[in-house]
Coordinates of C-alpha atoms in Angstrom, one line a residue:
Chain A
M1 CA 15.2 116.6 -62.9
R2 CA 11.3 117.7 -63.3
T3 CA 11.2 121.0 -64.8
D4 CA 7.5 121.6 -65.1
H5 CA 5.7 123.3 -62.7
A6 CA 2.8 122.6 -60.4
S7 CA -0.5 124.4 -61.6
G8 CA 0.1 126.4 -58.3
K9 CA -3.1 126.3 -57.1
A10 CA -4.6 123.2 -54.9
G11 CA -8.5 122.1 -55.2
A12 CA -10.5 123.5 -52.2
F13 CA -11.3 120.0 -51.1
A14 CA -7.5 118.2 -51.7
A15 CA -6.1 121.5 -50.0
F16 CA -8.7 120.9 -47.0
W17 CA -7.7 116.8 -47.1
V18 CA -3.9 117.5 -46.7
L19 CA -3.9 120.3 -44.4
L20 CA -6.4 118.3 -42.2
S21 CA -3.9 115.1 -42.5
M22 CA -1.1 117.2 -41.7
Q23 CA -2.8 118.6 -38.5
L24 CA -4.2 114.7 -37.1
A25 CA -0.7 113.7 -37.7
R26 CA -0.1 115.6 -34.6
A27 CA -1.8 112.7 -33.1
R28 CA 1.1 110.6 -33.6
R29 CA 3.1 111.6 -30.9
S30 CA 0.1 113.0 -28.8
W31 CA -2.6 110.6 -29.1
R32 CA -2.6 109.3 -25.4
Q33 CA -2.1 112.6 -24.0
Y34 CA -5.9 113.1 -26.0
I35 CA -7.6 110.8 -25.2
I36 CA -6.3 111.0 -21.1
V37 CA -7.0 114.9 -20.8
S38 CA -9.8 114.9 -22.2
S39 CA -11.5 111.7 -21.0
A40 CA -10.1 112.0 -17.3
M41 CA -11.4 115.3 -16.2
P42 CA -14.8 114.8 -17.2
S43 CA -15.2 111.7 -16.1
G44 CA -14.1 112.2 -13.1
I45 CA -16.3 115.0 -12.7
A46 CA -19.2 112.8 -13.3
I47 CA -18.3 110.2 -10.9
L48 CA -17.5 112.6 -8.2
L49 CA -21.0 114.2 -8.9
R50 CA -22.9 111.0 -8.6
A51 CA -21.0 109.8 -5.9
M52 CA -22.0 113.4 -3.9
T53 CA -26.0 113.1 -4.7
S54 CA -28.0 110.5 -3.8
H55 CA -30.8 109.4 -6.1
P56 CA -30.2 112.5 -8.9
S57 CA -33.3 113.0 -11.1
A58 CA -32.8 112.3 -14.8
A59 CA -32.7 115.6 -15.5
L60 CA -30.0 116.1 -13.5
A61 CA -28.3 113.6 -14.7
L62 CA -28.6 114.7 -18.2
Q63 CA -27.2 117.9 -17.6
I64 CA -24.3 116.7 -15.8
I65 CA -23.4 114.4 -18.9
S66 CA -23.8 116.8 -21.4
G67 CA -22.0 119.6 -19.4
N68 CA -19.0 116.8 -19.0
V69 CA -19.3 116.0 -23.0
V70 CA -18.9 119.8 -23.4
L71 CA -15.9 120.1 -21.1
S72 CA -14.4 116.9 -23.0
V73 CA -14.5 119.5 -26.0
T74 CA -13.4 122.1 -24.1
I75 CA -10.2 120.7 -22.7
T76 CA -8.9 119.8 -26.1
A77 CA -11.0 123.1 -28.1
I78 CA -9.6 124.9 -25.9
A79 CA -6.8 124.4 -23.3
M80 CA -4.8 122.6 -25.5
L81 CA -5.5 124.5 -28.8
A82 CA -4.6 128.1 -26.9
Q83 CA -1.2 127.1 -26.3
Q84 CA -0.7 125.1 -29.7
V85 CA -1.9 128.4 -31.6
A86 CA 0.1 130.6 -29.0
W87 CA 3.1 128.1 -30.1
M88 CA 2.7 128.7 -33.3
R89 CA 2.1 132.1 -33.8
Q90 CA 5.7 132.6 -31.3
N91 CA 7.6 129.8 -33.6
R92 CA 6.3 131.4 -37.0
T93 CA 4.9 128.1 -37.7
F94 CA 2.1 129.9 -39.7
D95 CA 4.3 131.1 -42.0
Y96 CA 4.9 127.8 -43.7
Y97 CA 1.0 127.6 -44.8
H98 CA 1.4 131.7 -45.7
T99 CA 3.8 130.9 -47.7
L100 CA 1.8 128.4 -50.0
P101 CA -1.3 129.1 -52.5
V102 CA -3.6 127.7 -49.9
A103 CA -6.9 129.6 -48.6
N104 CA -5.9 130.7 -45.1
S105 CA -9.4 129.6 -43.9
A106 CA -8.9 126.3 -45.6
V107 CA -5.6 126.0 -43.2
I108 CA -7.8 127.5 -40.2
L109 CA -10.7 125.2 -40.7
A110 CA -8.2 122.3 -40.6
I111 CA -6.7 123.2 -37.4
L112 CA -10.5 123.5 -35.5
V113 CA -11.4 120.2 -37.2
A114 CA -8.6 118.5 -35.7
Y115 CA -9.0 119.5 -32.6
L116 CA -12.2 118.6 -32.9
I117 CA -11.3 115.4 -33.7
F118 CA -8.8 114.7 -30.6
A119 CA -11.6 115.4 -28.3
L120 CA -14.4 112.5 -29.9
P121 CA -12.6 109.7 -28.0
G122 CA -13.0 111.8 -24.6
I123 CA -16.4 112.5 -25.8
A124 CA -17.2 108.7 -26.0
V125 CA -15.6 107.7 -22.6
V126 CA -18.1 110.3 -21.0
L127 CA -20.8 109.1 -22.8
T128 CA -19.8 105.5 -21.9
V129 CA -19.3 106.9 -18.2
G130 CA -22.3 108.8 -17.4
A131 CA -24.4 106.3 -19.0
L132 CA -22.9 103.7 -16.5
F133 CA -22.7 105.5 -13.4
Y134 CA -26.4 107.5 -13.9
G135 CA -28.0 104.4 -15.1
V136 CA -29.7 106.9 -17.8
H137 CA -31.0 105.8 -21.1
L138 CA -29.2 108.0 -23.7
V139 CA -30.6 108.4 -27.2
I140 CA -27.6 108.5 -29.6
S141 CA -28.9 110.2 -32.8
W142 CA -27.6 111.5 -35.8
G143 CA -28.5 114.9 -34.4
L144 CA -25.0 114.5 -32.1
V145 CA -22.8 115.0 -35.2
P146 CA -23.6 118.7 -36.0
V147 CA -24.1 119.6 -32.8
I148 CA -20.6 118.3 -31.7
L149 CA -19.6 119.6 -34.9
G150 CA -21.1 123.0 -34.0
T151 CA -19.6 123.0 -30.5
G152 CA -16.1 122.2 -31.6
V153 CA -15.8 124.5 -34.1
A154 CA -17.0 127.6 -31.8
L155 CA -15.0 125.9 -28.9
S156 CA -11.6 125.7 -31.2
G157 CA -12.2 129.4 -32.4
I158 CA -12.2 130.4 -28.6
G159 CA -9.4 128.4 -28.2
A160 CA -7.5 129.3 -31.5
L161 CA -8.6 133.2 -30.5
L162 CA -6.9 133.3 -26.8
G163 CA -3.7 131.8 -28.3
M164 CA -3.7 134.2 -31.4
A165 CA -3.8 137.0 -28.8
S166 CA -1.7 135.5 -26.3
R167 CA 2.1 136.5 -25.9
D168 CA 3.5 133.0 -25.4
G169 CA 1.9 129.8 -24.7
E170 CA 2.0 129.9 -21.2
L171 CA -0.5 132.8 -20.9
A172 CA -2.5 131.0 -23.3
G173 CA -2.8 127.8 -20.9
L174 CA -3.6 130.3 -18.0
T175 CA -6.5 131.8 -19.7
G176 CA -7.5 129.0 -21.7
N177 CA -8.0 127.5 -18.3
L178 CA -10.0 130.1 -17.0
V179 CA -12.3 130.1 -19.8
M180 CA -12.4 125.9 -19.4
M181 CA -13.6 126.7 -15.9
A182 CA -16.3 128.9 -17.0
V183 CA -17.3 126.3 -19.2
L184 CA -17.4 124.0 -16.6
F185 CA -19.7 125.4 -14.1
L186 CA -22.1 127.5 -16.4
G187 CA -22.3 124.2 -18.4
I188 CA -22.6 121.8 -15.6
I189 CA -25.1 123.9 -13.2
P190 CA -28.3 124.3 -14.6
A191 CA -29.3 127.8 -16.0
S192 CA -32.0 127.8 -13.1
R193 CA -29.7 127.8 -10.3
L194 CA -27.4 130.2 -11.3
P195 CA -27.3 133.9 -10.3
L196 CA -28.8 136.1 -13.0
P197 CA -25.1 138.1 -13.9
L198 CA -23.7 134.7 -14.4
V199 CA -26.9 133.8 -16.7
A200 CA -25.7 136.7 -18.7
L201 CA -22.5 135.3 -19.0
S202 CA -23.3 131.8 -19.6
D203 CA -25.4 133.7 -22.6
I204 CA -22.4 134.7 -25.0
L205 CA -20.5 131.3 -23.8
P206 CA -21.0 129.1 -27.5
S207 CA -20.9 125.9 -24.9
T208 CA -24.5 127.3 -22.9
Y209 CA -26.1 125.9 -26.7
G210 CA -23.8 123.0 -27.1
V211 CA -25.0 121.3 -23.7
R212 CA -29.0 122.3 -24.2
L213 CA -28.8 120.8 -27.6
L214 CA -26.8 118.0 -26.3
L215 CA -29.3 117.5 -23.4
H216 CA -32.6 117.9 -25.7
L217 CA -30.8 115.5 -28.3
L218 CA -29.6 112.7 -25.5
T219 CA -33.4 112.5 -24.3
G220 CA -34.5 112.5 -27.5
H221 CA -37.0 115.9 -27.3
A222 CA -35.2 118.1 -29.1
T223 CA -37.9 119.6 -31.1
A224 CA -37.6 122.4 -34.1
V225 CA -37.5 125.3 -31.6
V226 CA -34.6 124.0 -30.0
W227 CA -32.8 123.4 -33.4
L228 CA -33.9 126.9 -34.5
V229 CA -32.8 128.7 -31.4
D230 CA -29.6 126.6 -30.2
G231 CA -28.4 125.7 -33.4
V232 CA -28.8 129.0 -35.1
M233 CA -26.5 130.7 -32.2
L234 CA -24.1 127.8 -32.5
L235 CA -23.8 128.1 -35.9
V236 CA -23.6 132.0 -35.6
F237 CA -21.3 131.5 -32.6
S238 CA -18.7 129.3 -34.8
A239 CA -19.1 131.5 -38.2
L240 CA -18.4 134.7 -36.0
L241 CA -15.4 132.8 -34.1
F242 CA -14.3 131.4 -37.4
L243 CA -13.8 134.3 -39.0
A244 CA -12.4 136.3 -36.3
V245 CA -9.5 133.8 -36.2
E246 CA -9.0 133.8 -39.9
R247 CA -8.3 137.4 -39.3
L248 CA -6.4 137.4 -36.8
S249 CA -4.0 135.0 -37.9
Y250 CA -3.5 136.4 -41.1
R251 CA -2.1 139.9 -39.2
V252 CA 1.2 141.2 -40.6
D253 CA 3.3 143.9 -38.7
Chain B
M1 CA 11.2 141.9 -67.2
A2 CA 12.7 141.9 -63.6
A3 CA 11.2 139.2 -61.4
F4 CA 11.3 141.6 -58.4
E5 CA 11.4 145.3 -58.2
I6 CA 12.1 146.8 -55.0
R7 CA 12.0 150.5 -54.9
D8 CA 12.7 152.6 -51.8
L9 CA 12.4 150.1 -49.6
H10 CA 11.5 150.7 -46.0
K11 CA 10.6 149.1 -43.0
I12 CA 10.9 150.8 -39.7
Y13 CA 9.9 148.8 -36.5
G14 CA 8.7 150.8 -33.2
R15 CA 9.7 154.4 -33.7
D16 CA 13.2 154.2 -35.0
V17 CA 14.7 151.3 -35.7
H18 CA 15.0 150.9 -39.5
A19 CA 15.3 147.2 -40.3
N20 CA 15.2 148.5 -44.1
D21 CA 16.1 152.0 -44.7
G22 CA 15.6 152.9 -48.9
L23 CA 16.6 149.4 -50.7
D24 CA 16.4 150.4 -54.1
F25 CA 17.0 147.6 -56.9
A26 CA 16.4 144.6 -59.0
I27 CA 16.4 141.2 -59.4
E28 CA 16.1 139.8 -63.1
A29 CA 14.4 136.9 -64.2
G30 CA 16.7 133.7 -64.2
E31 CA 19.4 135.2 -62.3
V32 CA 21.1 134.0 -58.9
F33 CA 21.1 136.7 -56.9
G34 CA 22.6 136.6 -53.3
I35 CA 21.9 138.8 -50.3
L36 CA 24.9 139.3 -48.3
G37 CA 25.2 140.4 -44.9
P38 CA 26.0 140.0 -41.2
N39 CA 22.7 139.3 -38.9
G40 CA 20.7 142.1 -38.4
A41 CA 21.6 143.4 -41.5
G42 CA 17.9 143.6 -42.5
K43 CA 17.8 140.6 -44.8
S44 CA 15.4 138.9 -43.7
T45 CA 13.1 141.5 -42.9
L46 CA 13.3 141.9 -46.7
V47 CA 12.7 138.4 -47.9
Q48 CA 9.7 138.5 -45.8
Q49 CA 8.2 141.6 -47.9
M50 CA 8.9 139.8 -51.1
V51 CA 7.0 136.9 -49.7
G52 CA 4.1 138.9 -48.2
L53 CA 4.8 137.7 -44.6
S54 CA 5.3 141.2 -43.9
V55 CA 4.1 144.7 -45.4
P56 CA 6.7 148.0 -46.2
T57 CA 6.4 151.1 -43.7
S58 CA 7.0 152.9 -47.3
G59 CA 8.1 152.4 -50.8
E60 CA 7.1 149.0 -52.8
I61 CA 8.2 145.5 -53.7
R62 CA 7.1 144.5 -57.5
L63 CA 6.4 140.8 -58.8
H64 CA 6.7 140.5 -62.5
G65 CA 5.4 144.2 -62.6
E66 CA 2.5 144.0 -60.3
R67 CA 2.8 145.4 -56.5
V68 CA 3.2 142.6 -53.8
R69 CA 0.6 142.5 -51.3
A70 CA 0.1 141.3 -47.8
H71 CA -0.1 137.6 -48.2
D72 CA -0.4 137.8 -52.2
R73 CA -1.5 134.9 -54.1
R74 CA 0.8 135.4 -57.1
V75 CA 3.9 135.4 -55.0
R76 CA 2.5 132.1 -52.9
Q77 CA 2.3 130.6 -56.5
A78 CA 5.0 132.0 -58.0
V79 CA 7.9 131.5 -54.8
G80 CA 9.3 128.1 -53.3
Y81 CA 10.2 129.8 -49.9
L82 CA 13.0 128.0 -47.3
A83 CA 12.3 129.8 -43.9
Q84 CA 14.4 129.0 -41.0
R85 CA 12.9 125.8 -39.4
P86 CA 9.7 123.7 -41.1
L87 CA 8.1 123.6 -37.7
A88 CA 4.8 123.0 -39.1
L89 CA 5.9 119.4 -40.8
F90 CA 7.4 118.1 -37.7
D91 CA 4.8 115.8 -36.8
L92 CA 4.9 114.3 -40.7
R93 CA 7.3 111.5 -42.1
V94 CA 10.5 113.3 -44.2
R95 CA 8.2 111.5 -47.3
E96 CA 4.8 112.9 -46.5
A97 CA 6.1 116.8 -45.8
V98 CA 7.2 116.9 -49.3
V99 CA 4.4 115.0 -50.7
A100 CA 2.0 117.6 -48.4
T101 CA 3.6 120.5 -49.7
G102 CA 3.5 119.6 -53.2
R103 CA 0.2 118.9 -53.0
L104 CA -0.7 122.2 -51.3
R105 CA 1.3 123.8 -54.9
G106 CA -1.1 121.8 -57.2
L107 CA 0.2 118.6 -57.7
G108 CA -1.8 115.6 -58.2
R109 CA -1.2 113.0 -55.4
S110 CA 1.0 110.8 -58.1
A111 CA 2.6 113.4 -59.6
A112 CA 4.0 114.4 -55.7
E113 CA 4.8 111.4 -55.0
R114 CA 6.8 111.2 -57.9
E115 CA 8.7 114.2 -57.3
A116 CA 9.1 113.8 -53.7
K117 CA 10.8 110.5 -54.2
E118 CA 13.2 112.4 -57.2
L119 CA 14.0 115.6 -54.4
L120 CA 14.6 113.1 -51.7
D121 CA 17.2 111.1 -53.8
E122 CA 18.7 114.1 -55.1
I123 CA 18.9 115.6 -51.7
G124 CA 20.6 112.3 -49.9
L125 CA 17.2 111.7 -47.5
L126 CA 15.8 109.1 -49.6
D127 CA 17.1 106.5 -46.9
R128 CA 15.2 108.7 -44.1
Q129 CA 12.6 109.1 -46.0
D130 CA 9.9 107.2 -43.3
R131 CA 11.1 109.1 -40.1
L132 CA 9.2 111.7 -38.3
V133 CA 10.9 115.3 -39.4
G134 CA 10.9 116.4 -36.1
N135 CA 13.3 113.4 -35.0
L136 CA 15.9 114.7 -37.2
S137 CA 18.8 116.6 -37.3
G138 CA 19.4 120.4 -37.4
G139 CA 21.2 120.0 -40.7
E140 CA 18.5 117.3 -42.1
H141 CA 15.8 119.9 -41.1
R142 CA 17.1 122.0 -43.6
L143 CA 17.5 119.6 -46.0
V144 CA 13.8 118.5 -46.0
G145 CA 12.7 122.5 -45.9
I146 CA 14.8 122.9 -49.2
A147 CA 12.8 119.9 -50.7
T148 CA 9.7 121.4 -50.1
A149 CA 10.6 124.8 -51.1
L150 CA 11.6 123.3 -54.1
V151 CA 8.9 120.4 -55.0
G152 CA 6.6 121.8 -57.6
S153 CA 9.2 123.5 -59.5
P154 CA 8.1 127.0 -58.3
P155 CA 9.6 129.5 -61.0
I156 CA 11.5 131.7 -58.1
L157 CA 13.4 130.0 -55.2
I158 CA 13.6 132.2 -52.4
L159 CA 16.1 130.2 -49.4
D160 CA 17.5 131.9 -46.2
E161 CA 20.5 130.3 -45.1
P162 CA 20.4 127.2 -47.3
T163 CA 23.2 125.3 -45.9
N164 CA 23.3 126.1 -42.3
E165 CA 23.7 123.7 -40.3
L166 CA 24.9 121.0 -43.4
D167 CA 28.2 119.1 -43.6
P168 CA 30.4 119.7 -46.1
V169 CA 29.3 116.6 -48.4
A170 CA 25.6 118.0 -47.9
R171 CA 26.2 121.3 -48.7
R172 CA 28.0 120.4 -52.0
R173 CA 24.7 118.3 -52.7
V174 CA 22.5 121.5 -52.0
W175 CA 24.6 124.0 -54.3
D176 CA 25.2 121.4 -57.3
M177 CA 20.9 120.9 -56.8
L178 CA 20.5 124.7 -57.0
M179 CA 23.2 124.9 -59.8
R180 CA 20.7 122.4 -61.9
R181 CA 17.6 124.9 -61.2
R182 CA 19.5 128.2 -62.1
E183 CA 20.4 126.0 -65.8
A184 CA 16.5 125.5 -65.7
G185 CA 16.1 129.1 -65.4
T186 CA 14.9 129.2 -62.0
T187 CA 15.0 132.5 -60.6
I188 CA 17.2 131.8 -57.2
I189 CA 17.3 134.1 -54.3
L190 CA 19.9 133.1 -51.6
V191 CA 20.4 134.5 -48.3
T192 CA 23.2 134.1 -46.5
H193 CA 26.4 135.1 -44.4
N194 CA 28.6 132.4 -45.8
V195 CA 29.8 134.4 -48.7
L196 CA 32.6 132.0 -49.8
E197 CA 29.6 129.6 -50.9
A198 CA 27.7 132.0 -52.1
E199 CA 30.5 133.0 -54.9
R200 CA 30.5 129.7 -56.1
V201 CA 26.6 130.1 -57.8
V202 CA 25.8 133.9 -57.4
G203 CA 25.4 136.1 -60.6
R204 CA 25.3 139.0 -58.5
V205 CA 25.2 140.0 -55.2
A206 CA 24.2 142.7 -52.9
I207 CA 25.8 143.4 -49.8
M208 CA 23.7 144.6 -46.7
A209 CA 24.9 146.5 -43.5
R210 CA 22.4 148.1 -41.0
G211 CA 19.3 148.1 -43.2
R212 CA 21.1 149.7 -46.4
I213 CA 22.7 148.0 -49.7
S214 CA 26.4 148.7 -49.4
A215 CA 27.0 147.5 -52.4
I216 CA 25.6 145.9 -55.1
G217 CA 26.7 144.3 -58.4
T218 CA 28.5 140.7 -59.9
P219 CA 31.1 139.1 -57.7
G220 CA 34.0 140.1 -60.5
D221 CA 32.7 143.8 -60.3
L222 CA 32.6 144.3 -56.8
K223 CA 35.9 142.6 -56.6
E224 CA 37.4 144.9 -59.4
R225 CA 36.4 148.2 -57.4
L226 CA 39.2 146.3 -54.4
N227 CA 41.2 146.1 -57.1
A228 CA 43.4 148.9 -55.6
K229 CA 44.0 146.7 -52.6
V230 CA 46.2 143.4 -51.8
R231 CA 46.0 140.9 -49.4
L232 CA 49.0 139.4 -48.1
E233 CA 48.4 135.5 -46.4
I234 CA 51.5 134.9 -44.1
A235 CA 52.5 131.7 -41.9
L236 CA 54.7 132.4 -39.3
R237 CA 57.1 129.6 -38.1
E238 CA 56.6 128.5 -35.1
D239 CA 60.1 128.9 -33.0
G240 CA 60.2 132.0 -34.9
P241 CA 60.2 135.4 -32.7
D242 CA 57.6 137.6 -32.5
V243 CA 56.8 139.3 -35.3
G244 CA 53.4 141.2 -33.7
E245 CA 54.8 144.6 -34.3
W246 CA 55.2 144.1 -37.8
L247 CA 51.7 142.5 -38.2
A248 CA 49.8 145.2 -36.6
G249 CA 46.5 145.6 -37.9
A250 CA 46.5 142.2 -39.8
R251 CA 43.4 139.7 -39.3
Q252 CA 44.4 136.5 -37.2
I253 CA 43.2 133.7 -40.1
G254 CA 44.4 130.8 -37.9
E255 CA 47.6 129.6 -35.6
R256 CA 50.3 132.1 -36.2
R257 CA 48.4 132.6 -39.9
F258 CA 47.8 136.2 -40.6
S259 CA 46.2 138.3 -43.2
L260 CA 47.3 141.8 -44.1
T261 CA 45.3 143.8 -47.0
L262 CA 47.6 146.5 -48.4
D263 CA 47.1 149.6 -50.7
R264 CA 48.5 148.0 -53.7
P265 CA 51.2 150.7 -54.0
R266 CA 52.4 149.6 -50.8
L267 CA 52.9 145.9 -52.1
G268 CA 56.8 146.3 -53.2
E269 CA 57.4 148.2 -49.6
A270 CA 55.8 145.2 -47.6
L271 CA 57.6 142.5 -49.7
Q272 CA 61.2 144.3 -49.7
H273 CA 60.4 144.4 -45.8
L274 CA 59.7 140.6 -45.6
A275 CA 62.8 139.5 -47.6
G276 CA 64.4 141.2 -45.3
P277 CA 67.0 138.4 -43.8
A278 CA 65.3 138.8 -40.2
V279 CA 61.9 138.8 -41.2
S280 CA 61.9 136.3 -44.1
A281 CA 63.3 133.7 -41.7
Q282 CA 60.5 133.9 -39.4
I283 CA 58.0 133.2 -42.5
D284 CA 56.7 129.6 -43.5
D285 CA 54.3 130.8 -46.1
L286 CA 53.8 133.8 -47.7
R287 CA 50.9 134.7 -50.3
I288 CA 49.9 137.4 -52.5
V289 CA 46.0 137.1 -52.8
S290 CA 43.5 138.8 -55.3
P291 CA 40.5 140.0 -53.3
S292 CA 37.5 137.2 -53.1
L293 CA 34.0 137.9 -52.6
E294 CA 34.7 137.5 -48.8
D295 CA 37.3 140.5 -49.0
V296 CA 34.1 142.6 -50.5
Y297 CA 31.7 141.6 -48.1
L298 CA 34.3 142.4 -45.0
A299 CA 35.7 145.6 -46.6
Y300 CA 31.6 146.7 -47.1
H301 CA 29.8 145.5 -43.6
D302 CA 31.3 148.2 -41.8
T303 CA 30.6 151.0 -44.2
E304 CA 26.9 151.3 -42.8
G305 CA 25.4 151.6 -46.6
H306 CA 27.2 154.9 -47.8
S307 CA 25.4 155.4 -50.9
D308 CA 29.0 156.3 -52.4
A309 CA 29.8 152.5 -52.0
H310 CA 27.7 151.6 -55.1

């Protein structure tokens, strides 16, 4: 039997990698569910809207595609994550992490990033379906990586917050679906066609900035001003939501 | 120096649910300390405060002389904690679960792999190391939880009901593992209501009831306090007539088997009665038993934590 003790502290990167691997292991059981759920509805909506509009403009097509990409992230990051976090709180699953010498921020970041990764197949499916059905040329650039990452972390933050605040998974699922509906409408319908109160509502959803940035990136017109305004807003939302989740998950009675 | 000191600890839920009501004791470094008590006695509430998952309403807990705070990093580094079910590990394979926990405790990859293999061998799960934790039985979940509490050799172990759902072979294996850790100097805090098993390993024990400590001491000390009592175990013949009237107040411990606790001065009178021809003909077996830790537990667990029981 060994009697030497562990150092009692893992390096930050090593700990994050272990935690992320633990979260990603969930895909072993549920990968089909993640792919189907995150791609079926956004792809279906993109196809439905194409069928109902004759000769959509390139701008409208890109709005629909960008909106559905963000919807794909929303499904895993908000609807599914909210239920998962509510279940984790209810069953005291966080106790395992909170009794190990690992930073809570690393635990939360690993959960948020894992659910963003679960959304990636859906994003790829929506982009492919969008390009095929709308016949538009999509500019795929490295800029998509931070935008999808930022949108994913911000939306996962909302999902995790809903999960923390809900008394059970059922309520978390219900509220998650409501927020998802809001993202769907406010993300796909151009702001110019929305009534003023809904425009104001869209301003407080990080998905709005994600959709706008995506729209510009996919057309190859992401200017420095766009990055500065929408990129910074996305960053601020991501940071605030992350901190809120980190604080809430650390609550003690 | 004491590993843990608990000073006038109160934990109140809502307005008046006193889950812990003025607990005051210390656990020395290197000892095996048992916290016994029925469901709802406040054992798990106490332990959750000790590991920083919950905060006291008043009073304090000290680890190596320093006050424990919520999510205390020192506690997380020093304590291996076995919670009720390892739900966070359900999607991992058994070996991965132990390795991941070891790495989060600061072991390098190869050290974690090596230690996981040794622990799984010691606990009897090596042949199931590639199975998903979520697909194991309840008892095997417990074993995985114990292996994760032990990996990285934390100097203090807090184990909440470690042998629940385990078969006798696995139970024996776990107690043997814990005794080896005790010999290596690990402080072990056992929370259990399995009194008979705990008696094998604990150095001292606190008996809790309704949020208070009813009694604390070594099993020997506590049994000594009950020495004024003696217990008769009586097995009756199957075809014998009813002697229920004589056994009024006895506890049935099996089919036609009864346990009767008496004040020692009454023993002679009782034996005289049992030796009478009418009664002795009905008795298949008779034993006079000294108090066990279970007797202590049973004697104290209804005392509602009166301070005079200390």
